[in-house]
Amino acid sequence: MNISCTRLLVVLLLFTTFGSQAQDKTTVLHEHEFALSHEFTKNYSTNFAVSSRAFTYNNDELIYQMRQVQLSHFSTLKLDLKQSVALGLMYRNRNLFEDSSNEIRLTQQFNRRSILKTLRFGHRFRSEQRFYDDFTAFRFRYRLALDIPLQGLKLDVGETYFVVYNEALLTSSSSRKPEIGYRLSPSIGIQLSEKLRLEFGLELRLEELNIETSESLFFNTSVELRI
């Protein structure tokens, strides 16, 4: 059995295990994102994205009900080959689909990457200020990402890759108790061309772990185009 087959079997096993553990979740959602990115210089780049989120299974009922749409922007500055900082702005609209507050979010980010043979590690730290109609929340996030090509030693056009994200979150505000969350997301992507990439996967979200844990399962799809 070659290396590519072994990697594929590991990925399939992880997806099967992940899905079996999440079958009893009461809330399932689909989130799709389309992103455009552009490098103005070798050190400065921007990203614009539009995304939507919809319920697909809620309260023991199969549905497809839109929950929100959002627009986001990130400006990223590379510090060196491994490190970068970024600023982000996001607008999320929920009031169009349900009786809920819209959100404006400011994000500050630091990212560091490293490589061990064919395995890439990414450490991402974020602080966020989330502005709602009647309160403001402050959230701090740490994400560890690991990705590996499924064919060969590096990712080439037409090849696939596997990535898993592990993220811890802490949210605080003056009107609510601090909340701890955790997210686990295995995904498979394909590099269709030098400028076009597709990615799809699952994401398990655990919210309010320190209060009363709620669980939700996301089916994520994304398209990224470099222009």
Coordinates of N, CA and C in Angstrom, one line a residue:
M1 N 0.9 -1.2 0.0 CA 0.0 0.0 0.0 C 0.9 1.2 0.0
N2 N 0.7 2.2 -1.0 CA 1.5 3.4 -1.0 C 1.1 4.4 -0.1
I3 N 1.9 5.5 0.0 CA 1.6 6.6 1.0 C 0.3 7.2 0.7
S4 N -0.1 7.5 -0.6 CA -1.3 8.1 -0.9 C -2.5 7.3 -0.4
C5 N -2.5 6.0 -0.6 CA -3.6 5.2 -0.2 C -3.7 5.2 1.3
T6 N -2.6 5.1 2.0 CA -2.6 5.1 3.5 C -3.2 6.4 4.0
R7 N -2.8 7.5 3.4 CA -3.3 8.8 3.9 C -4.8 8.9 3.6
L8 N -5.3 8.4 2.5 CA -6.7 8.5 2.2 C -7.5 7.6 3.1
L9 N -7.0 6.4 3.5 CA -7.7 5.6 4.5 C -7.8 6.2 5.8
V10 N -6.7 6.9 6.2 CA -6.8 7.7 7.5 C -7.8 8.7 7.5
V11 N -7.9 9.5 6.4 CA -8.9 10.6 6.3 C -10.3 10.0 6.3
L12 N -10.6 8.9 5.6 CA -11.9 8.3 5.6 C -12.3 7.8 7.0
L13 N -11.3 7.2 7.7 CA -11.6 6.8 9.0 C -11.9 7.9 9.9
L14 N -11.2 9.0 9.8 CA -11.5 10.2 10.7 C -12.9 10.8 10.4
F15 N -13.3 10.8 9.1 CA -14.6 11.3 8.7 C -15.7 10.4 9.2
T16 N -15.5 9.1 9.1 CA -16.5 8.1 9.6 C -16.7 8.2 11.1
T17 N -15.6 8.3 11.8 CA -15.7 8.4 13.3 C -16.3 9.7 13.7
F18 N -16.0 10.8 13.0 CA -16.5 12.1 13.3 C -18.0 12.1 13.1
G19 N -18.4 11.6 11.9 CA -19.9 11.6 11.6 C -20.7 10.7 12.5
S20 N -20.1 9.6 12.9 CA -20.9 8.7 13.8 C -21.1 9.3 15.2
Q21 N -20.1 10.1 15.6 CA -20.2 10.7 16.9 C -21.2 11.8 16.9
A22 N -21.5 12.4 15.7 CA -22.4 13.5 15.6 C -23.8 13.2 15.2
Q23 N -24.2 12.0 15.1 CA -25.5 11.6 14.5 C -26.6 12.0 15.4
D24 N -26.4 12.2 16.7 CA -27.5 12.5 17.6 C -27.6 14.0 17.9
K25 N -26.9 14.8 17.1 CA -27.0 16.3 17.3 C -28.3 16.8 16.9
T26 N -28.9 17.7 17.6 CA -30.2 18.2 17.3 C -30.2 19.3 16.3
T27 N -29.1 19.9 16.1 CA -29.0 21.1 15.2 C -27.9 20.8 14.2
V28 N -28.3 20.8 12.9 CA -27.4 20.6 11.8 C -27.5 21.8 10.8
L29 N -26.4 22.4 10.4 CA -26.5 23.6 9.6 C -25.5 23.4 8.4
H30 N -25.8 24.2 7.3 CA -24.9 24.2 6.2 C -24.4 25.6 6.0
E31 N -23.1 25.8 5.9 CA -22.5 27.1 5.7 C -21.6 27.1 4.4
H32 N -21.9 28.1 3.6 CA -21.1 28.1 2.3 C -20.4 29.5 2.2
E33 N -19.2 29.5 1.7 CA -18.5 30.8 1.6 C -17.8 30.9 0.2
F34 N -17.9 32.1 -0.4 CA -17.2 32.4 -1.6 C -16.2 33.5 -1.3
A35 N -14.9 33.3 -1.5 CA -13.9 34.3 -1.2 C -13.1 34.7 -2.4
L36 N -12.8 36.0 -2.4 CA -11.8 36.6 -3.4 C -10.6 37.1 -2.7
S37 N -9.4 36.7 -3.1 CA -8.2 37.2 -2.5 C -7.3 37.8 -3.5
H38 N -6.5 38.8 -3.1 CA -5.5 39.4 -4.0 C -4.3 39.8 -3.3
E39 N -3.1 39.6 -3.9 CA -1.9 40.0 -3.3 C -1.4 41.3 -4.1
F40 N -1.4 42.4 -3.3 CA -1.0 43.7 -3.9 C 0.6 43.7 -4.0
T41 N 1.2 43.2 -2.9 CA 2.7 43.1 -2.9 C 3.0 41.7 -2.4
K42 N 4.3 41.4 -2.3 CA 4.7 40.1 -1.7 C 4.4 40.0 -0.2
N43 N 4.1 41.2 0.4 CA 3.9 41.2 1.9 C 2.5 41.6 2.3
Y44 N 1.7 42.2 1.3 CA 0.4 42.7 1.7 C -0.7 42.0 0.7
S45 N -1.7 41.5 1.4 CA -2.8 40.9 0.6 C -4.2 41.2 1.3
T46 N -5.2 41.1 0.5 CA -6.6 41.3 1.0 C -7.5 40.1 0.7
N47 N -8.6 40.0 1.4 CA -9.5 38.9 1.2 C -10.9 39.4 1.4
F48 N -11.8 39.3 0.5 CA -13.2 39.6 0.6 C -14.0 38.3 0.5
A49 N -15.0 38.2 1.4 CA -15.8 36.9 1.4 C -17.3 37.2 1.6
V50 N -18.2 36.5 1.0 CA -19.6 36.5 1.3 C -20.0 35.1 1.6
S51 N -20.8 34.9 2.7 CA -21.2 33.6 3.1 C -22.6 33.5 3.6
S52 N -23.2 32.3 3.6 CA -24.5 32.1 4.1 C -24.6 30.9 5.0
R53 N -25.6 30.9 5.9 CA -25.7 29.8 6.8 C -27.2 29.5 6.9
A54 N -27.5 28.2 6.9 CA -28.9 27.7 6.9 C -29.1 26.5 7.7
F55 N -30.2 26.4 8.4 CA -30.6 25.2 9.1 C -30.9 24.1 8.1
T56 N -30.4 22.9 8.4 CA -30.9 21.7 7.6 C -31.6 20.7 8.4
Y57 N -31.3 20.7 9.7 CA -32.0 19.8 10.7 C -32.1 20.5 12.0
N58 N -33.3 20.7 12.5 CA -33.5 21.4 13.7 C -34.8 21.0 14.4
N59 N -34.7 20.7 15.7 CA -35.8 20.2 16.5 C -36.5 19.0 15.8
D60 N -35.6 18.0 15.5 CA -36.1 16.8 14.9 C -36.8 16.9 13.6
E61 N -36.5 18.0 12.8 CA -37.2 18.2 11.6 C -36.2 18.5 10.5
L62 N -36.3 17.9 9.3 CA -35.5 18.2 8.2 C -36.0 19.4 7.5
I63 N -35.2 20.4 7.4 CA -35.6 21.7 6.8 C -34.4 22.3 6.0
Y64 N -34.7 23.3 5.2 CA -33.6 24.2 4.7 C -34.0 25.6 4.9
Q65 N -33.6 26.2 6.0 CA -34.1 27.5 6.4 C -32.9 28.4 6.6
M66 N -32.9 29.5 5.8 CA -31.8 30.5 5.9 C -31.7 31.1 7.3
R67 N -30.5 31.2 7.8 CA -30.4 31.9 9.1 C -29.6 33.2 9.0
Q68 N -28.7 33.3 8.1 CA -27.9 34.6 8.1 C -27.1 34.6 6.8
V69 N -26.7 35.9 6.4 CA -25.7 36.1 5.4 C -24.7 37.1 6.0
Q70 N -23.5 37.0 5.5 CA -22.5 37.9 6.0 C -21.4 38.3 5.0
L71 N -20.9 39.5 5.1 CA -19.8 40.0 4.3 C -18.6 40.3 5.2
S72 N -17.4 39.9 4.7 CA -16.2 40.1 5.6 C -15.0 40.5 4.7
H73 N -14.1 41.1 5.4 CA -12.8 41.6 4.7 C -11.7 41.4 5.7
F74 N -10.5 41.0 5.2 CA -9.3 40.9 5.9 C -8.2 41.5 5.1
S75 N -7.3 42.3 5.8 CA -6.1 42.8 5.2 C -5.0 42.1 6.0
T76 N -4.0 41.5 5.3 CA -3.0 40.7 5.9 C -1.6 41.3 5.5
L77 N -0.7 41.4 6.5 CA 0.6 41.8 6.3 C 1.6 40.8 6.8
K78 N 2.4 40.3 5.9 CA 3.4 39.2 6.2 C 4.6 39.9 7.0
L79 N 4.9 39.3 8.1 CA 6.1 39.8 8.8 C 7.4 39.1 8.3
D80 N 7.3 37.9 8.0 CA 8.4 37.1 7.4 C 7.7 35.9 6.8
L81 N 8.5 34.9 6.5 CA 8.0 33.7 5.8 C 7.0 32.9 6.6
K82 N 7.1 33.0 7.9 CA 6.3 32.2 8.8 C 5.2 32.9 9.5
Q83 N 5.3 34.2 9.7 CA 4.4 35.0 10.5 C 3.7 36.1 9.8
S84 N 2.4 36.4 10.2 CA 1.7 37.5 9.6 C 0.7 38.1 10.7
V85 N 0.3 39.3 10.4 CA -0.8 39.9 11.2 C -1.9 40.4 10.3
A86 N -3.1 40.5 10.8 CA -4.2 40.9 9.9 C -5.3 41.6 10.8
L87 N -6.0 42.5 10.0 CA -7.2 43.2 10.6 C -8.4 42.8 9.8
G88 N -9.5 42.6 10.4 CA -10.7 42.2 9.7 C -11.9 43.0 10.1
L89 N -12.9 43.1 9.2 CA -14.2 43.7 9.5 C -15.3 42.8 8.9
M90 N -16.3 42.5 9.7 CA -17.4 41.7 9.2 C -18.7 42.2 9.6
Y91 N -19.7 42.1 8.6 CA -21.1 42.4 8.9 C -22.0 41.2 8.7
R92 N -22.7 40.8 9.7 CA -23.6 39.7 9.7 C -25.1 40.1 9.8
N93 N -25.9 39.7 8.9 CA -27.3 40.0 9.0 C -28.1 38.8 9.3
R94 N -28.8 38.8 10.4 CA -29.7 37.7 10.8 C -31.2 38.2 10.9
N95 N -31.3 39.5 11.1 CA -32.7 40.1 11.2 C -33.5 39.9 10.0
L96 N -32.9 39.7 8.9 CA -33.6 39.5 7.6 C -34.3 38.1 7.6
F97 N -33.8 37.2 8.4 CA -34.4 35.8 8.4 C -35.0 35.4 9.7
E98 N -34.7 36.1 10.8 CA -35.3 35.7 12.1 C -35.2 36.9 13.0
D99 N -35.9 36.8 14.1 CA -35.9 37.9 15.1 C -34.7 37.9 15.9
S100 N -33.6 38.4 15.4 CA -32.3 38.4 16.0 C -31.5 39.6 15.6
S101 N -30.5 40.0 16.5 CA -29.7 41.1 16.2 C -28.7 40.9 15.1
N102 N -28.5 41.9 14.3 CA -27.3 41.8 13.4 C -26.0 42.1 14.1
E103 N -24.9 41.9 13.5 CA -23.6 42.0 14.1 C -22.6 42.7 13.3
I104 N -21.8 43.6 13.9 CA -20.6 44.1 13.3 C -19.4 43.6 14.1
R105 N -18.4 43.1 13.4 CA -17.3 42.5 14.1 C -16.0 43.1 13.7
L106 N -15.1 43.4 14.6 CA -13.7 43.8 14.3 C -12.8 42.7 14.8
T107 N -11.8 42.4 14.0 CA -10.9 41.3 14.3 C -9.4 41.7 14.2
Q108 N -8.6 41.3 15.2 CA -7.2 41.4 15.1 C -6.6 40.0 15.2
Q109 N -5.6 39.7 14.3 CA -5.1 38.4 14.1 C -3.6 38.3 14.0
F110 N -3.1 37.2 14.6 CA -1.7 36.9 14.5 C -1.6 35.4 14.0
N111 N -0.8 35.1 13.0 CA -0.7 33.8 12.5 C 0.7 33.4 12.3
R112 N 1.0 32.1 12.7 CA 2.4 31.6 12.5 C 2.3 30.2 11.9
R113 N 3.1 29.9 10.9 CA 3.1 28.6 10.2 C 4.4 28.0 10.3
S114 N 4.4 26.6 10.3 CA 5.7 25.8 10.3 C 5.4 24.6 9.6
I115 N 6.5 23.9 9.1 CA 6.4 22.7 8.3 C 7.3 21.6 8.8
L116 N 6.7 20.4 8.9 CA 7.5 19.2 9.3 C 7.3 18.2 8.3
K117 N 8.3 18.1 7.4 CA 8.2 17.2 6.2 C 7.0 17.6 5.3
T118 N 6.0 16.8 5.2 CA 4.8 17.2 4.4 C 3.7 17.8 5.2
L119 N 3.8 17.8 6.5 CA 2.8 18.3 7.4 C 3.0 19.7 7.8
R120 N 1.9 20.5 7.6 CA 2.0 22.0 7.9 C 1.2 22.3 9.1
F121 N 1.8 23.1 10.0 CA 1.1 23.5 11.2 C 0.8 25.0 11.1
G122 N -0.4 25.4 11.6 CA -0.7 26.8 11.6 C -1.3 27.2 13.0
H123 N -0.7 28.2 13.6 CA -1.2 28.7 14.9 C -1.8 30.0 14.7
R124 N -3.1 30.2 15.0 CA -3.8 31.4 14.8 C -4.4 32.0 16.1
F125 N -4.1 33.2 16.4 CA -4.6 33.9 17.6 C -5.5 35.0 17.1
R126 N -6.7 35.1 17.6 CA -7.6 36.2 17.3 C -8.2 36.8 18.5
S127 N -8.4 38.2 18.4 CA -9.2 38.9 19.4 C -10.3 39.6 18.6
E128 N -11.6 39.5 19.1 CA -12.7 40.1 18.3 C -13.6 40.9 19.2
Q129 N -14.1 42.0 18.6 CA -15.1 42.8 19.3 C -16.4 42.7 18.5
R130 N -17.4 42.2 19.1 CA -18.7 41.9 18.4 C -19.8 42.8 18.9
F131 N -20.2 43.6 18.0 CA -21.2 44.7 18.4 C -22.6 44.3 17.9
Y132 N -23.5 44.1 18.9 CA -24.9 43.8 18.7 C -25.8 45.0 19.0
D133 N -27.1 44.8 18.9 CA -28.0 46.0 19.1 C -27.9 46.4 20.6
D134 N -27.9 45.5 21.5 CA -28.0 45.9 22.9 C -26.8 45.5 23.8
F135 N -25.7 44.9 23.2 CA -24.5 44.7 24.0 C -23.3 44.4 23.1
T136 N -22.2 44.4 23.7 CA -20.9 44.2 23.0 C -20.2 43.0 23.7
A137 N -19.7 42.1 22.9 CA -19.0 40.9 23.4 C -17.6 40.9 22.9
F138 N -16.7 40.4 23.7 CA -15.3 40.3 23.4 C -14.9 38.8 23.4
R139 N -14.3 38.4 22.3 CA -14.0 37.0 22.1 C -12.5 36.8 21.8
F140 N -11.9 35.8 22.4 CA -10.5 35.4 22.2 C -10.5 34.0 21.7
R141 N -9.7 33.8 20.6 CA -9.7 32.5 19.9 C -8.2 32.0 19.6
Y142 N -8.0 30.7 19.8 CA -6.8 30.1 19.4 C -7.1 28.9 18.6
R143 N -6.5 28.8 17.4 CA -6.8 27.7 16.5 C -5.5 27.1 16.0
L144 N -5.4 25.7 16.1 CA -4.3 24.9 15.6 C -4.8 24.2 14.4
A145 N -4.2 24.4 13.2 CA -4.5 23.8 12.0 C -3.4 22.9 11.5
L146 N -3.8 21.7 11.0 CA -2.8 20.8 10.5 C -3.3 20.3 9.1
D147 N -2.5 20.5 8.1 CA -2.9 20.0 6.7 C -1.7 19.3 6.1
I148 N -2.1 18.4 5.2 CA -1.2 17.5 4.5 C -1.7 17.2 3.1
P149 N -0.9 17.2 2.1 CA -1.3 16.8 0.7 C -1.6 15.3 0.7
L150 N -2.5 14.9 -0.1 CA -2.9 13.5 -0.2 C -2.2 12.7 -1.3
Q151 N -1.5 13.5 -2.2 CA -0.7 12.9 -3.2 C 0.6 13.6 -3.2
G152 N 1.7 12.9 -3.2 CA 3.0 13.4 -3.2 C 3.4 14.2 -2.0
L153 N 4.5 14.9 -2.2 CA 5.1 15.6 -1.0 C 4.6 17.1 -0.9
K154 N 4.0 17.6 -2.0 CA 3.5 19.0 -1.9 C 2.2 19.0 -2.8
L155 N 1.4 20.1 -2.5 CA 0.2 20.2 -3.2 C 0.4 20.8 -4.6
D156 N 0.0 20.1 -5.6 CA 0.0 20.6 -7.0 C -1.4 20.7 -7.6
V157 N -1.5 21.4 -8.7 CA -2.8 21.6 -9.3 C -3.5 20.3 -9.6
G158 N -4.7 20.1 -9.3 CA -5.5 18.9 -9.6 C -5.4 17.9 -8.4
E159 N -4.6 18.2 -7.4 CA -4.5 17.3 -6.3 C -5.3 17.7 -5.0
T160 N -5.5 16.8 -4.1 CA -6.3 17.0 -2.9 C -5.4 17.1 -1.7
Y161 N -6.0 17.7 -0.6 CA -5.3 17.8 0.6 C -6.3 17.5 1.8
F162 N -5.8 17.2 2.9 CA -6.6 17.1 4.1 C -6.2 18.1 5.2
V163 N -7.2 18.7 5.8 CA -6.9 19.7 6.9 C -7.8 19.5 8.0
V164 N -7.3 19.7 9.2 CA -8.2 19.6 10.4 C -7.9 20.8 11.3
Y165 N -9.0 21.5 11.7 CA -8.9 22.7 12.6 C -9.3 22.3 14.0
N166 N -8.6 22.7 15.0 CA -8.9 22.6 16.4 C -8.9 24.0 17.0
E167 N -10.0 24.5 17.6 CA -10.1 25.8 18.0 C -10.8 25.9 19.4
A168 N -10.2 26.7 20.3 CA -10.7 27.1 21.6 C -11.1 28.5 21.6
L169 N -12.3 28.8 22.2 CA -12.8 30.2 22.2 C -13.2 30.6 23.7
L170 N -13.0 31.8 24.0 CA -13.5 32.4 25.2 C -14.2 33.7 24.9
T171 N -15.5 33.8 25.4 CA -16.3 35.0 25.1 C -16.7 35.7 26.4
S172 N -16.6 37.0 26.5 CA -17.0 37.7 27.7 C -17.7 39.0 27.3
S173 N -18.6 39.4 28.2 CA -19.3 40.7 28.0 C -19.8 41.1 29.4
S174 N -20.2 42.4 29.5 CA -20.6 42.9 30.8 C -22.0 42.4 31.2
S175 N -22.8 41.9 30.3 CA -24.2 41.5 30.6 C -24.3 40.0 30.7
R176 N -23.3 39.2 30.4 CA -23.4 37.7 30.4 C -22.2 37.1 31.0
K177 N -22.4 35.9 31.4 CA -21.3 35.1 32.0 C -20.2 34.8 30.9
P178 N -19.0 34.6 31.3 CA -18.0 34.2 30.3 C -18.4 32.8 29.7
E179 N -18.1 32.6 28.5 CA -18.5 31.4 27.8 C -17.2 30.8 27.2
I180 N -17.1 29.4 27.3 CA -16.0 28.7 26.7 C -16.5 27.8 25.6
G181 N -15.9 27.8 24.5 CA -16.3 27.0 23.3 C -15.2 26.2 22.7
Y182 N -15.5 25.2 21.9 CA -14.5 24.4 21.2 C -15.1 24.0 19.9
R183 N -14.2 24.0 18.9 CA -14.6 23.6 17.5 C -13.6 22.6 16.9
L184 N -14.1 21.6 16.3 CA -13.3 20.6 15.6 C -13.8 20.5 14.2
S185 N -12.9 20.6 13.2 CA -13.4 20.6 11.8 C -12.4 19.9 10.9
P186 N -12.7 18.7 10.5 CA -11.9 18.0 9.4 C -12.4 18.4 8.0
S187 N -11.6 18.6 7.1 CA -12.0 19.0 5.7 C -11.1 18.4 4.7
I188 N -11.7 18.3 3.5 CA -10.9 17.9 2.3 C -11.0 19.0 1.3
G189 N -9.9 19.3 0.6 CA -9.9 20.3 -0.4 C -9.2 19.9 -1.7
I190 N -9.4 20.6 -2.7 CA -8.8 20.3 -4.0 C -8.3 21.6 -4.7
Q191 N -7.1 21.6 -5.2 CA -6.5 22.7 -5.8 C -6.9 22.6 -7.3
L192 N -8.0 23.2 -7.8 CA -8.4 23.0 -9.1 C -7.5 23.7 -10.2
S193 N -7.0 24.8 -9.8 CA -6.0 25.5 -10.6 C -5.1 26.3 -9.7
E194 N -4.2 27.1 -10.3 CA -3.3 27.9 -9.5 C -4.0 28.9 -8.7
K195 N -5.2 29.3 -9.2 CA -6.0 30.4 -8.5 C -7.3 30.0 -7.9
L196 N -7.7 28.7 -8.1 CA -9.0 28.3 -7.6 C -8.9 27.1 -6.7
R197 N -9.5 27.1 -5.6 CA -9.5 26.1 -4.6 C -10.9 25.8 -4.0
L198 N -11.2 24.5 -3.9 CA -12.5 24.1 -3.3 C -12.2 23.4 -2.0
E199 N -13.1 23.5 -1.0 CA -12.9 22.8 0.3 C -14.3 22.5 0.8
F200 N -14.4 21.3 1.4 CA -15.7 20.9 2.1 C -15.3 20.0 3.3
G201 N -16.2 20.1 4.3 CA -15.9 19.3 5.5 C -17.0 19.4 6.5
L202 N -16.7 18.9 7.7 CA -17.6 18.9 8.8 C -17.0 19.7 9.9
E203 N -17.9 20.3 10.7 CA -17.4 21.1 11.9 C -18.4 20.8 13.1
L204 N -17.8 20.4 14.1 CA -18.5 20.2 15.4 C -18.2 21.3 16.3
R205 N -19.3 22.0 16.7 CA -19.2 23.2 17.6 C -19.8 22.9 19.0
L206 N -19.0 23.1 20.0 CA -19.5 22.9 21.4 C -19.5 24.3 22.0
E207 N -20.7 24.8 22.4 CA -20.8 26.1 23.0 C -21.1 26.1 24.5
E208 N -20.7 27.1 25.2 CA -21.0 27.3 26.6 C -20.6 26.0 27.4
L209 N -19.4 25.5 27.2 CA -19.0 24.3 27.9 C -19.0 24.5 29.4
N210 N -18.8 25.7 29.9 CA -18.7 26.0 31.3 C -20.1 26.3 31.9
I211 N -21.2 26.3 31.1 CA -22.5 26.7 31.6 C -23.5 25.5 31.4
E212 N -23.9 25.4 30.2 CA -24.8 24.3 29.7 C -24.5 24.0 28.3
T213 N -23.7 23.0 28.0 CA -23.2 22.7 26.7 C -24.2 22.5 25.7
S214 N -24.1 23.2 24.6 CA -24.9 23.0 23.4 C -24.1 22.6 22.2
E215 N -24.6 21.7 21.4 CA -23.8 21.1 20.3 C -24.5 21.4 18.9
S216 N -23.7 21.6 17.9 CA -24.2 21.8 16.6 C -23.2 21.2 15.6
L217 N -23.7 20.7 14.5 CA -22.9 20.2 13.4 C -23.1 21.0 12.2
F218 N -21.9 21.4 11.6 CA -22.0 22.2 10.3 C -21.4 21.3 9.2
F219 N -22.1 21.5 8.0 CA -21.5 21.0 6.7 C -21.0 22.2 6.0
N220 N -19.7 22.3 5.9 CA -19.1 23.5 5.3 C -18.6 23.3 3.9
T221 N -18.9 24.3 3.0 CA -18.3 24.3 1.7 C -17.8 25.7 1.4
S222 N -16.7 25.7 0.7 CA -16.1 27.0 0.4 C -15.4 27.0 -1.0
V223 N -15.4 28.2 -1.6 CA -14.7 28.4 -2.9 C -13.8 29.6 -2.7
E224 N -12.5 29.5 -3.0 CA -11.6 30.6 -2.9 C -10.9 30.8 -4.3
L225 N -11.0 32.1 -4.7 CA -10.5 32.5 -6.0 C -9.5 33.6 -5.8
R226 N -8.3 33.4 -6.3 CA -7.2 34.4 -6.3 C -7.3 35.2 -7.6
I227 N -7.3 36.5 -7.4 CA -7.4 37.4 -8.6 C -6.2 38.3 -8.7

